[in-house]
XYZ file of N, CA, C and O in Angstrom:
844
model
N 12.907 -30.370 28.050
C 14.052 -28.977 28.316
C 12.591 -28.604 27.281
O 13.172 -29.217 26.516
N 12.029 -27.052 27.853
C 10.643 -26.630 26.666
C 11.274 -26.750 24.845
O 12.358 -26.176 24.573
N 10.359 -27.091 24.538
C 10.481 -26.675 22.711
C 11.719 -25.088 22.503
O 11.894 -25.333 21.795
N 10.687 -24.523 22.826
C 11.441 -23.117 23.463
C 12.994 -23.022 23.078
O 13.686 -22.367 22.134
N 13.352 -24.050 23.837
C 14.878 -23.850 24.088
C 15.547 -24.300 23.342
O 16.492 -24.428 22.615
N 15.131 -25.333 22.844
C 15.752 -26.364 21.500
C 15.334 -25.436 20.278
O 16.567 -25.606 18.981
N 14.460 -24.850 19.904
C 14.154 -23.245 19.050
C 15.367 -22.777 19.133
O 15.426 -21.850 18.179
N 16.057 -21.899 20.275
C 16.450 -21.272 20.134
C 17.963 -22.086 20.044
O 18.927 -20.881 19.233
N 18.668 -22.907 19.822
C 19.291 -23.614 20.386
C 19.744 -23.833 18.540
O 20.366 -23.489 18.018
N 18.579 -24.212 17.779
C 18.734 -24.132 16.749
C 18.604 -23.129 15.776
O 19.244 -22.615 14.858
N 18.109 -21.840 16.369
C 18.639 -20.296 15.491
C 19.967 -20.247 15.807
O 20.950 -19.821 15.333
N 20.086 -20.955 16.961
C 22.293 -20.275 17.491
C 22.822 -21.730 15.992
O 23.775 -20.619 15.510
N 22.336 -22.098 16.414
C 23.606 -23.041 14.729
C 23.395 -22.580 13.004
O 24.237 -22.498 13.197
N 21.747 -22.751 13.365
C 21.520 -22.119 11.784
C 22.082 -19.904 11.415
O 22.617 -19.851 10.447
N 21.969 -19.322 12.782
C 22.849 -18.320 12.183
C 23.954 -18.055 12.372
O 24.981 -17.493 11.259
N 24.667 -18.885 13.659
C 26.279 -19.054 12.861
C 27.381 -20.218 12.024
O 27.895 -19.314 11.382
N 26.183 -20.877 11.635
C 26.236 -21.231 10.401
C 26.808 -20.172 8.813
O 27.624 -20.145 8.380
N 25.281 -20.562 9.186
C 25.236 -18.837 7.790
C 26.098 -17.233 8.134
O 26.042 -16.833 6.376
N 25.983 -17.209 9.003
C 27.141 -16.580 9.865
C 28.718 -16.390 8.896
O 29.601 -15.780 8.653
N 29.104 -17.279 9.213
C 30.549 -18.250 8.765
C 30.556 -17.975 7.584
O 31.481 -17.998 7.028
N 29.744 -18.938 6.995
C 29.153 -18.763 5.470
C 29.503 -17.140 4.681
O 30.579 -17.067 3.597
N 29.058 -16.669 5.329
C 28.876 -15.237 4.702
C 29.555 -14.580 4.522
O 29.976 -14.038 4.144
N 30.352 -14.658 6.245
C 31.398 -13.541 6.100
C 33.055 -13.900 6.126
O 34.120 -14.196 6.012
N 32.728 -15.574 5.077
C 33.843 -15.619 4.139
C 34.795 -15.928 3.398
O 35.599 -15.519 3.474
N 34.367 -14.556 3.100
C 34.215 -13.813 1.947
C 34.086 -12.208 2.305
O 32.935 -12.488 2.397
N 35.246 -11.479 1.836
C 34.665 -10.187 2.412
C 33.879 -9.994 1.188
O 33.189 -8.832 1.194
N 33.525 -10.420 -0.145
C 32.418 -10.018 -0.807
C 31.090 -10.685 -1.267
O 30.847 -11.887 -0.021
N 29.971 -10.400 -1.966
C 28.981 -11.207 -2.260
C 28.779 -12.677 -2.518
O 29.653 -12.023 -3.681
N 28.064 -13.649 -2.047
C 28.319 -14.602 -2.355
C 27.487 -14.767 -3.753
O 25.874 -13.983 -3.217
N 27.417 -15.085 -4.529
C 26.979 -15.340 -5.735
C 26.993 -14.040 -7.139
O 27.921 -13.844 -6.798
N 26.129 -14.240 -8.299
C 26.329 -13.201 -9.098
C 26.142 -11.454 -8.556
O 25.519 -11.108 -6.971
N 26.057 -10.704 -9.851
C 25.494 -9.047 -9.268
C 23.859 -8.958 -9.303
O 23.822 -8.541 -8.391
N 23.210 -10.331 -9.065
C 21.174 -10.289 -9.216
C 21.953 -10.329 -7.126
O 20.056 -9.309 -7.473
N 22.094 -11.080 -7.054
C 22.122 -10.733 -5.531
C 22.102 -9.157 -4.857
O 21.533 -8.745 -3.877
N 23.774 -8.806 -5.115
C 23.527 -7.092 -4.584
C 22.415 -6.587 -5.563
O 22.365 -5.440 -4.591
N 21.618 -6.602 -6.533
C 20.763 -5.707 -7.479
C 19.332 -5.621 -5.934
O 19.327 -4.880 -6.201
N 19.495 -6.705 -5.555
C 17.986 -6.681 -4.931
C 18.229 -5.422 -3.237
O 17.494 -4.721 -2.826
N 19.571 -5.687 -3.123
C 19.366 -4.545 -1.426
C 20.209 -3.740 -3.101
O 19.981 -2.720 -1.866
N 20.618 -2.883 -3.549
C 20.813 -1.598 -3.485
C 19.397 -1.020 -4.464
O 19.067 0.151 -4.084
N 18.001 -2.104 -4.740
C 17.008 -1.560 -5.480
C 16.446 -1.350 -4.194
O 15.887 -0.341 -4.582
N 16.057 -1.962 -3.078
C 15.243 -1.310 -1.451
C 16.330 -0.056 -1.433
O 15.692 0.780 -0.578
N 17.547 0.201 -1.136
C 18.176 0.938 -0.990
C 17.593 2.020 -2.192
O 17.160 3.384 -1.111
N 17.519 2.125 -3.357
C 16.555 2.924 -3.912
C 15.144 3.150 -3.451
O 14.559 4.267 -4.049
N 15.032 2.976 -3.609
C 13.484 1.998 -2.710
C 13.148 3.643 -1.799
O 12.178 4.243 -1.776
N 13.670 3.299 -0.562
C 14.459 3.904 0.456
C 14.237 5.903 -0.321
O 13.657 6.632 0.859
N 14.991 5.757 -1.762
C 14.577 7.435 -1.365
C 14.254 7.883 -2.485
O 13.749 8.659 -3.301
N 12.869 7.109 -2.799
C 12.013 7.349 -3.464
C 12.337 8.079 -5.100
O 12.134 7.814 -5.383
N 13.379 6.641 -4.755
C 13.123 5.962 -6.886
C 11.550 5.549 -7.102
O 11.437 4.459 -6.776
N 11.969 5.214 -8.442
C 10.538 5.522 -8.656
C 10.630 4.235 -9.697
O 11.383 4.424 -11.008
N 10.931 3.176 -9.847
C 10.647 1.994 -10.760
C 9.422 1.960 -11.926
O 11.186 1.805 -12.640
N 9.016 3.175 -11.929
C 8.699 2.948 -13.055
C 9.420 3.184 -14.336
O 8.931 3.037 -16.067
N 10.631 4.127 -14.095
C 11.522 4.560 -15.199
C 12.553 4.329 -15.276
O 13.198 4.066 -16.314
N 12.807 2.724 -15.284
C 13.704 1.646 -15.801
C 12.698 0.530 -16.254
O 12.842 0.112 -17.120
N 12.374 -0.299 -15.070
C 12.096 -2.199 -14.873
C 10.588 -1.767 -13.362
O 10.981 -1.367 -13.238
N 10.225 -3.068 -14.474
C 9.558 -3.343 -13.279
C 9.757 -4.507 -12.009
O 10.050 -5.438 -11.932
N 9.110 -3.424 -10.941
C 9.922 -3.705 -9.395
C 8.861 -5.351 -9.204
O 7.474 -4.563 -8.925
N 8.737 -6.841 -10.000
C 7.627 -8.032 -9.525
C 7.778 -8.638 -7.896
O 7.337 -9.543 -7.900
N 9.070 -7.753 -7.161
C 9.610 -8.002 -5.828
C 9.313 -7.075 -5.181
O 10.358 -7.204 -3.486
N 7.615 -6.244 -4.917
C 7.847 -5.136 -4.393
C 7.650 -5.038 -3.323
O 8.432 -4.546 -2.483
N 6.910 -6.131 -1.978
C 6.955 -6.480 -0.551
C 8.735 -6.921 -0.561
O 9.040 -5.965 0.803
N 9.704 -7.722 -0.686
C 10.401 -7.893 -0.501
C 10.960 -6.888 -0.791
O 12.243 -6.787 0.534
N 11.305 -6.649 -1.542
C 12.051 -5.091 -1.609
C 12.032 -3.677 -0.467
O 13.019 -3.364 0.221
N 10.603 -3.801 -0.256
C 10.200 -2.828 1.076
C 11.096 -2.980 2.074
O 10.755 -2.974 2.719
N 10.816 -4.696 2.170
C 11.096 -5.793 3.133
C 12.262 -5.136 3.971
O 13.045 -5.399 5.132
N 13.131 -5.079 2.892
C 14.407 -4.663 2.501
C 14.766 -3.225 3.374
O 16.130 -3.070 3.790
N 14.189 -2.650 2.827
C 14.535 -1.170 3.362
C 15.615 -0.820 4.260
O 16.041 -0.175 4.543
N 14.574 -0.890 5.681
C 15.155 -1.020 6.872
C 16.736 -1.276 7.068
O 17.571 -0.387 7.581
N 17.428 -2.784 6.096
C 18.464 -3.107 6.643
C 19.213 -2.023 5.268
O 20.839 -1.787 5.583
N 19.148 -1.408 4.602
C 19.592 -0.287 3.434
C 19.984 0.617 4.614
O 20.910 1.969 3.914
N 19.693 1.085 5.776
C 19.740 1.532 7.011
C 21.706 1.747 6.789
O 22.478 2.912 7.733
N 22.483 0.401 7.392
C 23.901 0.072 7.694
C 24.112 0.741 6.013
O 23.759 0.161 4.488
N 25.122 1.443 6.597
C 25.807 2.219 5.276
C 26.927 1.147 4.382
O 26.285 1.445 3.235
N 26.982 0.249 4.679
C 27.790 -0.984 4.036
C 26.663 -1.982 3.487
O 25.957 -2.762 3.910
N 26.623 -1.949 1.868
C 25.160 -2.679 1.476
C 26.010 -3.916 2.154
O 24.692 -5.245 1.487
N 27.290 -4.142 1.471
C 27.555 -5.417 1.298
C 27.057 -5.718 2.216
O 26.677 -7.644 2.575
N 27.557 -5.420 4.187
C 26.904 -6.266 5.316
C 25.103 -6.449 4.790
O 25.352 -7.489 6.093
N 24.979 -5.854 4.865
C 24.091 -5.553 4.323
C 23.444 -6.786 4.394
O 21.714 -7.092 4.860
N 23.638 -6.497 3.192
C 23.026 -7.943 2.694
C 23.778 -9.168 2.914
O 22.083 -9.880 3.080
N 24.566 -9.317 3.662
C 24.555 -10.650 4.454
C 23.879 -10.896 5.580
O 24.050 -11.803 5.243
N 23.657 -9.408 6.448
C 22.570 -9.622 7.339
C 21.038 -9.940 7.245
O 21.099 -10.536 7.924
N 21.036 -9.591 6.430
C 19.657 -9.732 5.582
C 19.105 -11.594 5.477
O 18.360 -11.682 5.180
N 20.090 -11.992 4.247
C 20.666 -13.081 3.965
C 20.508 -13.867 5.443
O 19.262 -15.024 5.305
N 21.089 -13.718 5.958
C 21.486 -15.167 7.285
C 19.704 -14.739 8.029
O 19.439 -15.416 8.424
N 19.437 -13.790 8.115
C 18.193 -13.725 8.585
C 16.665 -14.351 7.975
O 16.191 -14.888 8.804
N 16.737 -14.254 6.960
C 15.995 -14.866 6.437
C 15.930 -16.582 6.260
O 14.888 -17.226 6.374
N 16.809 -17.241 6.075
C 17.877 -18.198 6.926
C 17.193 -18.504 7.822
O 16.547 -19.529 8.670
N 16.904 -17.498 9.060
C 16.906 -18.132 10.481
C 14.928 -18.151 10.511
O 14.548 -19.336 10.986
N 14.715 -17.747 9.754
C 12.801 -17.480 9.042
C 12.179 -18.849 8.387
O 11.831 -19.045 9.220
N 13.404 -19.450 7.910
C 12.934 -20.141 7.162
C 13.269 -21.591 8.409
O 12.076 -22.299 8.142
N 13.857 -21.464 8.866
C 14.445 -22.470 9.889
C 13.010 -22.613 10.316
O 12.392 -23.505 11.123
N 12.552 -21.041 11.807
C 11.539 -21.119 11.995
C 10.379 -21.749 11.426
O 9.942 -22.677 12.285
N 10.127 -21.018 10.460
C 8.977 -21.158 9.778
C 8.306 -22.739 9.507
O 7.551 -23.670 10.146
N 10.116 -23.220 9.129
C 9.468 -24.627 9.114
C 9.344 -25.847 10.714
O 8.315 -26.459 10.396
N 9.959 -25.152 11.566
C 10.000 -26.328 12.705
C 8.306 -25.423 13.753
O 8.281 -26.603 13.718
N 7.975 -24.626 12.919
C 6.479 -23.723 13.520
C 5.897 -25.143 13.218
O 4.816 -25.725 13.686
N 6.013 -25.762 11.679
C 5.322 -26.282 11.150
C 5.133 -27.807 11.691
O 4.262 -28.325 12.339
N 5.861 -28.099 11.699
C 6.243 -29.252 11.949
C 5.872 -29.082 13.553
O 5.282 -30.601 14.310
N 6.101 -28.534 14.850
C 4.915 -28.772 15.637
C 4.256 -28.242 16.386
O 3.661 -29.016 16.624
N 3.721 -28.097 14.391
C 1.767 -27.978 15.371
C 1.424 -29.462 14.221
O 0.005 -29.981 14.337
N 2.751 -30.297 14.312
C 1.991 -31.689 13.112
C 2.279 -32.406 14.109
O 2.559 -33.468 14.319
N 2.949 -31.525 15.561
C 3.456 -32.869 16.459
C 4.657 -34.074 16.567
O 4.602 -34.809 16.757
N 5.854 -33.142 15.784
C 6.491 -34.037 15.491
C 7.426 -33.932 16.169
O 7.937 -32.638 16.163
N 7.737 -35.171 16.610
C 9.247 -35.504 18.028
C 10.536 -34.278 17.065
O 10.918 -34.926 16.205
N 11.385 -33.707 18.139
C 12.511 -33.035 18.076
C 12.635 -32.466 16.387
O 13.126 -32.454 15.577
N 11.414 -31.459 16.566
C 11.217 -30.816 15.264
C 12.310 -29.605 14.824
O 12.212 -29.424 13.640
N 13.097 -29.504 15.939
C 13.998 -28.942 15.762
C 15.411 -29.816 14.672
O 16.118 -28.388 14.015
N 15.320 -30.774 14.785
C 16.260 -31.869 14.311
C 16.015 -31.785 12.899
O 16.439 -31.268 11.432
N 14.781 -32.544 12.600
C 14.144 -31.893 11.600
C 13.893 -30.492 10.707
O 14.507 -30.479 9.840
N 13.790 -29.608 10.763
C 14.382 -28.741 10.475
C 15.635 -28.271 9.894
O 16.260 -27.493 8.803
N 16.645 -28.318 11.007
C 17.903 -28.654 10.928
C 18.333 -28.923 9.582
O 19.073 -28.755 8.482
N 17.282 -30.429 10.000
C 18.110 -30.943 7.966
C 17.584 -30.777 7.066
O 18.099 -30.466 5.772
N 15.948 -29.642 6.900
C 15.608 -30.080 6.045
C 16.233 -28.604 5.312
O 17.006 -28.249 3.903
N 17.198 -27.603 6.404
C 17.780 -26.362 5.933
C 19.474 -26.699 5.416
O 19.746 -26.116 3.969
N 19.957 -28.178 6.408
C 21.449 -28.210 5.471
C 22.045 -29.755 4.981
O 22.376 -30.260 5.429
N 20.107 -30.394 5.096
C 20.615 -31.540 4.554
C 21.794 -31.868 2.654
O 21.242 -32.373 3.048
N 21.518 -30.056 2.519
C 21.685 -29.813 0.505
C 22.634 -28.780 0.412
O 22.846 -27.852 0.454
N 23.507 -29.328 -0.291
C 24.810 -28.412 -1.020
C 23.643 -27.214 -1.625
O 24.284 -26.149 -1.408
N 23.037 -27.581 -2.557
C 22.940 -27.077 -3.323
C 21.315 -25.812 -2.924
O 21.244 -24.871 -3.018
N 20.425 -26.784 -1.727
C 20.125 -25.780 -1.423
C 20.780 -24.589 0.235
O 20.182 -23.623 0.257
N 21.658 -24.631 0.437
C 22.477 -23.861 1.370
C 23.126 -22.455 0.667
O 23.067 -21.524 0.988
N 23.794 -23.455 -0.456
C 24.208 -21.827 -1.267
C 22.593 -21.677 -1.509
O 23.052 -19.994 -1.958
N 22.141 -21.793 -2.500
C 20.511 -20.567 -2.099
C 20.462 -19.722 -1.374
O 19.738 -18.519 -1.436
N 20.196 -20.762 -0.439
C 19.606 -19.856 1.188
C 21.455 -18.403 1.007
O 20.689 -17.847 1.721
N 21.801 -18.762 0.428
C 23.279 -17.539 1.190
C 22.690 -16.660 0.656
O 23.133 -15.478 -0.388
N 22.038 -16.743 -1.390
C 21.764 -15.301 -2.051
C 20.604 -14.713 -1.885
O 19.466 -15.477 -1.480
N 20.804 -13.319 -1.621
C 19.416 -12.686 -1.165
C 18.476 -12.550 -2.206
O 18.962 -10.904 -3.090
N 18.091 -12.999 -2.927
C 16.768 -13.121 -2.851
C 15.085 -13.331 -3.467
O 15.230 -14.167 -1.899
N 14.596 -12.869 -3.653
C 12.882 -12.972 -3.660
C 12.476 -14.129 -3.874
O 11.343 -14.688 -2.423
N 13.069 -15.467 -3.812
C 12.581 -16.923 -3.215
C 12.825 -17.255 -2.342
O 12.201 -17.976 -1.855
N 13.599 -16.209 -1.198
C 13.644 -16.584 0.214
C 11.829 -16.408 0.647
O 11.096 -17.352 1.796
N 11.883 -15.564 0.507
C 10.357 -14.901 1.233
C 9.406 -15.516 0.178
O 8.504 -16.142 1.573
N 9.425 -16.225 -0.722
C 8.379 -16.605 -1.509
C 8.389 -18.230 -0.623
O 7.641 -18.939 -0.570
N 9.353 -18.811 -0.942
C 9.642 -19.554 0.317
C 8.635 -20.135 1.738
O 8.109 -21.237 2.166
N 8.749 -18.683 2.358
C 8.438 -18.950 4.138
C 6.755 -18.581 3.049
O 5.948 -20.010 4.357
N 6.479 -18.068 2.937
C 4.795 -18.252 2.265
C 4.201 -19.269 1.666
O 2.991 -19.112 2.869
N 4.984 -19.596 0.477
C 4.740 -20.941 0.616
C 4.345 -21.911 1.210
O 3.363 -22.868 0.932
N 5.107 -22.636 2.188
C 5.403 -23.224 3.492
C 4.050 -22.936 3.936
O 3.234 -23.685 4.673
N 3.793 -21.995 4.183
C 2.434 -21.388 5.468
C 1.378 -21.555 4.907
O 0.367 -21.957 4.905
N 1.659 -20.759 3.271
C 0.418 -20.927 2.935
C -0.086 -23.143 2.804
O -1.220 -22.846 3.079
N 0.694 -23.526 2.396
C 0.681 -24.799 2.099
C 0.025 -25.887 3.737
O -0.802 -26.031 3.450
N 0.235 -24.750 4.575
C -0.304 -25.331 6.241
C -1.344 -25.027 6.297
O -2.101 -25.750 7.270
N -1.091 -23.520 6.220
C -2.694 -22.768 6.569
C -4.224 -23.798 5.064
O -4.913 -24.553 6.332
N -3.773 -24.531 4.297
C -4.791 -25.095 3.513
C -5.102 -26.478 4.025
O -6.211 -27.123 4.113
N -3.278 -27.122 4.630
C -3.994 -28.191 5.293
C -4.455 -28.856 5.612
O -5.013 -28.907 6.888
N -4.150 -27.683 6.929
C -5.676 -27.228 7.729
C -6.962 -26.577 7.811
O -7.994 -26.523 8.505
N -7.221 -26.353 6.892
C -8.634 -26.147 5.683
C -8.955 -24.765 6.487
O -9.553 -24.409 6.351
N -7.614 -23.732 7.172
C -8.438 -22.567 7.155
C -7.868 -21.901 5.962
O -6.788 -20.706 5.592
N -9.083 -21.656 5.131
C -8.736 -21.448 3.796
C -8.474 -19.421 4.510
O -8.287 -19.043 3.408
N -9.588 -19.068 5.207
C -9.666 -17.671 5.432
C -8.010 -16.974 5.464
O -7.314 -16.142 4.949
N -7.051 -17.981 6.609
C -6.038 -17.757 6.601
C -4.653 -17.676 4.906
O -4.227 -17.144 4.651
N -5.388 -18.485 5.021
C -4.325 -19.037 3.065
C -4.359 -17.929 2.504
O -4.342 -17.376 1.756
N -6.115 -17.203 2.063
C -6.663 -15.864 1.437
C -5.575 -14.786 1.658
O -4.782 -14.102 1.321
N -4.891 -14.273 3.022
C -4.385 -13.810 3.786
C -2.748 -14.074 3.492
O -2.393 -12.807 2.870
N -2.661 -14.767 3.156
C -1.177 -15.193 2.664
C -1.299 -15.386 1.383
O 0.084 -14.787 0.760
N -2.428 -16.040 0.629
C -2.526 -15.798 -0.856
C -2.528 -13.842 -1.072
O -2.030 -13.455 -2.157
N -2.796 -12.977 -0.090
C -2.617 -11.428 -0.232
C -1.584 -11.142 -0.550
O -0.630 -10.197 -1.123
N -0.629 -10.996 0.609
C 1.082 -10.990 0.600
C 1.452 -11.746 -0.045
O 2.172 -10.787 -0.584
N 1.886 -12.638 -0.963
C 1.654 -13.185 -2.035
C 2.082 -12.290 -3.202
O 3.195 -12.058 -3.707
N 1.021 -11.810 -3.239
C 0.570 -11.220 -4.606
C 1.164 -10.428 -4.549
O 1.963 -9.262 -5.709
N 1.839 -9.607 -3.405
C 2.439 -8.476 -3.177
C 3.956 -8.532 -3.144
O 4.955 -7.518 -3.934
N 4.125 -9.662 -2.836
C 5.967 -9.610 -2.493
C 6.549 -11.035 -4.447
O 7.564 -10.096 -4.268
N 5.758 -11.636 -5.199
C 6.986 -11.899 -5.762
C 5.953 -12.676 -7.089
O 5.137 -12.636 -6.547
N 7.073 -13.235 -8.040
C 6.029 -13.282 -9.537
C 6.048 -14.089 -9.392
O 4.716 -14.741 -10.059
N 5.901 -15.145 -9.281
C 5.983 -16.476 -8.168
C 4.743 -16.925 -7.867
O 4.369 -17.928 -7.257
N 3.479 -16.091 -7.066
C 2.666 -15.953 -6.360
C 1.763 -17.143 -6.379
O 1.006 -17.718 -5.829
N 1.683 -17.105 -8.086
C 0.192 -17.971 -8.449
C 1.010 -19.481 -8.172
O -0.208 -20.730 -8.111
N 1.634 -19.850 -7.788
C 2.077 -20.970 -7.234
C 1.165 -21.511 -6.180
O 1.271 -22.278 -5.685
N 0.292 -20.822 -5.746
C -0.436 -21.224 -4.271
C -1.822 -22.006 -4.898
O -2.034 -22.191 -4.005
N -1.570 -21.745 -6.141
C -3.222 -22.077 -7.104
C -2.608 -23.674 -7.224
O -2.956 -24.726 -7.507
N -1.288 -24.006 -7.638
C -0.926 -25.248 -7.797
C -1.180 -26.021 -6.517
O -1.621 -26.777 -6.364
N -0.943 -24.751 -5.361
C -0.998 -25.283 -3.719
C -2.374 -26.472 -3.965
O -3.280 -27.138 -3.378
N -3.097 -25.267 -3.997
C -4.567 -25.013 -3.782
C -5.291 -26.402 -4.635
O -5.897 -27.049 -4.075
N -4.957 -27.194 -6.143
C -5.061 -27.754 -6.841
C -4.973 -28.968 -6.377
O -6.272 -29.529 -5.717
N -4.062 -28.969 -5.950
C -3.294 -30.455 -4.886
C -4.138 -31.066 -4.234
O -4.791 -31.895 -4.248
N -4.927 -30.111 -3.257
C -5.124 -30.153 -2.181
C -6.533 -30.467 -2.675
O -7.517 -31.391 -1.703
N -7.611 -29.699 -3.541
C -8.271 -30.259 -4.205
C -8.781 -31.920 -4.466
O -9.939 -32.531 -4.480
N -7.302 -32.389 -5.119
C -7.513 -33.422 -6.261
C -7.805 -34.192 -4.800
O -8.071 -36.007 -4.676
N -6.616 -33.969 -4.006
C -6.826 -35.195 -2.201
C -8.445 -35.191 -2.271
O -9.096 -36.379 -1.412
N -8.830 -33.916 -1.566
C -10.216 -34.306 -1.418
C -10.857 -34.722 -1.565
O -11.633 -35.677 -1.598
N -10.842 -35.011 -3.226
C -11.872 -35.193 -4.857
C -11.698 -36.853 -4.174
O -11.842 -37.814 -4.256
N -9.905 -37.550 -4.544
C -9.652 -38.756 -4.230
C -10.087 -39.023 -3.127
O -10.806 -40.690 -3.109
N -10.641 -38.640 -1.667
C -10.700 -39.099 -0.062
C -12.740 -38.708 0.265
O -12.415 -39.220 0.040
N -12.689 -38.218 -1.494
C -14.867 -38.427 -1.622
C -15.221 -37.343 -0.075
O -15.933 -37.950 0.246
N -13.821 -36.610 0.107
C -14.621 -35.363 0.592
C -15.398 -34.042 -0.257
O -15.258 -33.585 -0.945
N -16.413 -33.477 0.492
C -16.577 -31.925 -0.670
C -16.356 -31.546 -0.812
O -15.773 -30.377 0.360
N -15.675 -30.783 -1.630
C -14.529 -29.257 -2.110
C -16.289 -28.227 -1.986
O -17.015 -28.508 -2.833
N -15.747 -27.677 -0.973
C -16.573 -26.611 -0.770
C -15.180 -25.306 -2.181
O -14.940 -24.703 -1.642
N -16.151 -25.087 -2.743
C -15.961 -24.083 -4.603
C -15.724 -22.663 -3.414
O -14.724 -21.878 -3.845
N -16.456 -22.189 -2.499
C -16.546 -20.974 -2.140
C -14.811 -20.681 -0.986
O -14.281 -19.223 -1.209
N -14.326 -21.872 -0.792
C -13.107 -21.097 -0.292
C -12.032 -21.287 -0.837
O -10.582 -20.537 -0.891
N -12.288 -22.037 -2.140
C -10.652 -22.163 -3.031
C -11.073 -20.564 -4.079
O -10.163 -20.521 -3.847
N -12.726 -20.173 -3.969
C -13.084 -19.305 -4.283
C -12.320 -18.031 -3.802
O -11.765 -16.888 -4.128
N -12.763 -17.484 -2.101
C -12.143 -16.468 -1.506
C -10.605 -17.132 -1.380
O -9.872 -15.704 -0.944
N -9.674 -17.919 -2.327
C -8.361 -17.943 -2.093
C -7.476 -17.627 -2.968
O -7.110 -16.076 -2.802
N -8.543 -18.020 -4.136
C -8.471 -17.431 -5.496
C -8.376 -15.531 -5.639
O -7.298 -14.764 -6.129
N -9.229 -15.216 -4.537
C -9.884 -14.160 -4.926
C -9.047 -12.983 -4.344
O -8.198 -11.897 -3.976
N -7.848 -13.781 -2.625
C -6.337 -12.560 -1.662
C -5.877 -12.503 -3.255
O -4.950 -12.000 -3.203
N -5.368 -13.830 -3.935
C -4.421 -13.674 -5.121
C -4.745 -12.908 -5.611
O -3.877 -11.601 -6.066
N -5.481 -12.655 -6.556
C -5.798 -11.705 -7.388
C -6.273 -10.513 -6.306
O -5.245 -8.739 -6.791
N -6.328 -10.170 -5.115
C -6.299 -8.639 -4.925
C -4.845 -8.500 -4.518
O -4.724 -6.953 -5.103
N -4.249 -9.746 -3.419
C -2.557 -9.558 -3.247
C -2.602 -8.275 -4.918
O -0.962 -6.989 -4.745
N -2.471 -9.205 -6.328
C -1.784 -9.029 -7.313
C -2.223 -6.911 -7.615
O -1.961 -6.520 -8.099
N -3.319 -7.082 -7.160
C -4.125 -5.831 -7.708
C -3.392 -4.964 -7.372
O -3.278 -3.517 -7.277
N -3.365 -5.118 -5.783
C -2.764 -3.784 -4.141
C -1.017 -3.532 -4.707
O -0.743 -2.498 -4.239
N -0.423 -4.376 -5.782
C 0.741 -4.992 -6.398
C 0.594 -2.577 -7.060
O 0.215 -2.958 -8.005
N 2.008 -1.963 -6.234
C 2.099 -0.680 -6.959
C 2.649 -0.897 -7.843
O 2.314 -0.070 -8.795
N 3.644 -2.019 -9.052
C 3.542 -2.212 -9.917
C 2.419 -2.712 -11.087
O 2.712 -3.322 -12.243
N 1.146 -3.006 -10.427
C -0.072 -3.400 -11.164
C 0.283 -2.343 -12.206
O -0.563 -1.660 -12.507
N -0.382 -3.209 -13.815
C -0.574 -4.444 -13.881
C 0.909 -4.843 -14.218
O 0.777 -6.406 -15.164
N 1.760 -4.128 -14.538
C 3.313 -5.186 -15.334
C 3.680 -6.058 -14.298
O 4.741 -6.772 -15.253
N 3.589 -6.669 -13.227
C 3.365 -7.055 -12.130
C 2.909 -8.609 -12.923
O 3.994 -9.763 -12.322
């Protein structure tokens, strides 16, 4: 069976499991912070000025949620969006494993998602770290393949998305240390363009410099 079919099966499994968990309760899973993000996105779509209240450190995340706020019931919107993020995280892990020629990549991707009860709970909460997980995985993959220009692009998006964007610097440092240990020539220009990408993302964020 082609790999795409197995990926579709994985999407169906993830979607069904997280839909069951989300809709097992009529209420939002988690605390008020979970509802805050979908509500904040709803206000953003109505030209709400965050500068009058608090700093929006997850601007792009809230912007991406905005289309889902067209759903009248924000509780339903929150649940559906969280399910979608879980599916995208599965697809991201699966895609990376496929690129590494990992056999049964979709099974390992499922295990990565469902292997921990604590992690499953965190995936049920609609919070910016869901987008952060996706971006950090993609960034790590590109850096591992020495695709620094694409890594720089991800760093720009990360800077627009979440306050934890500087995590890319840790990933960058780890791979630089690995190259140093292997006595591989470190191209500081590549490191510079990634740091530059992160800086650009932070500056382009509408909340700069408060972000």
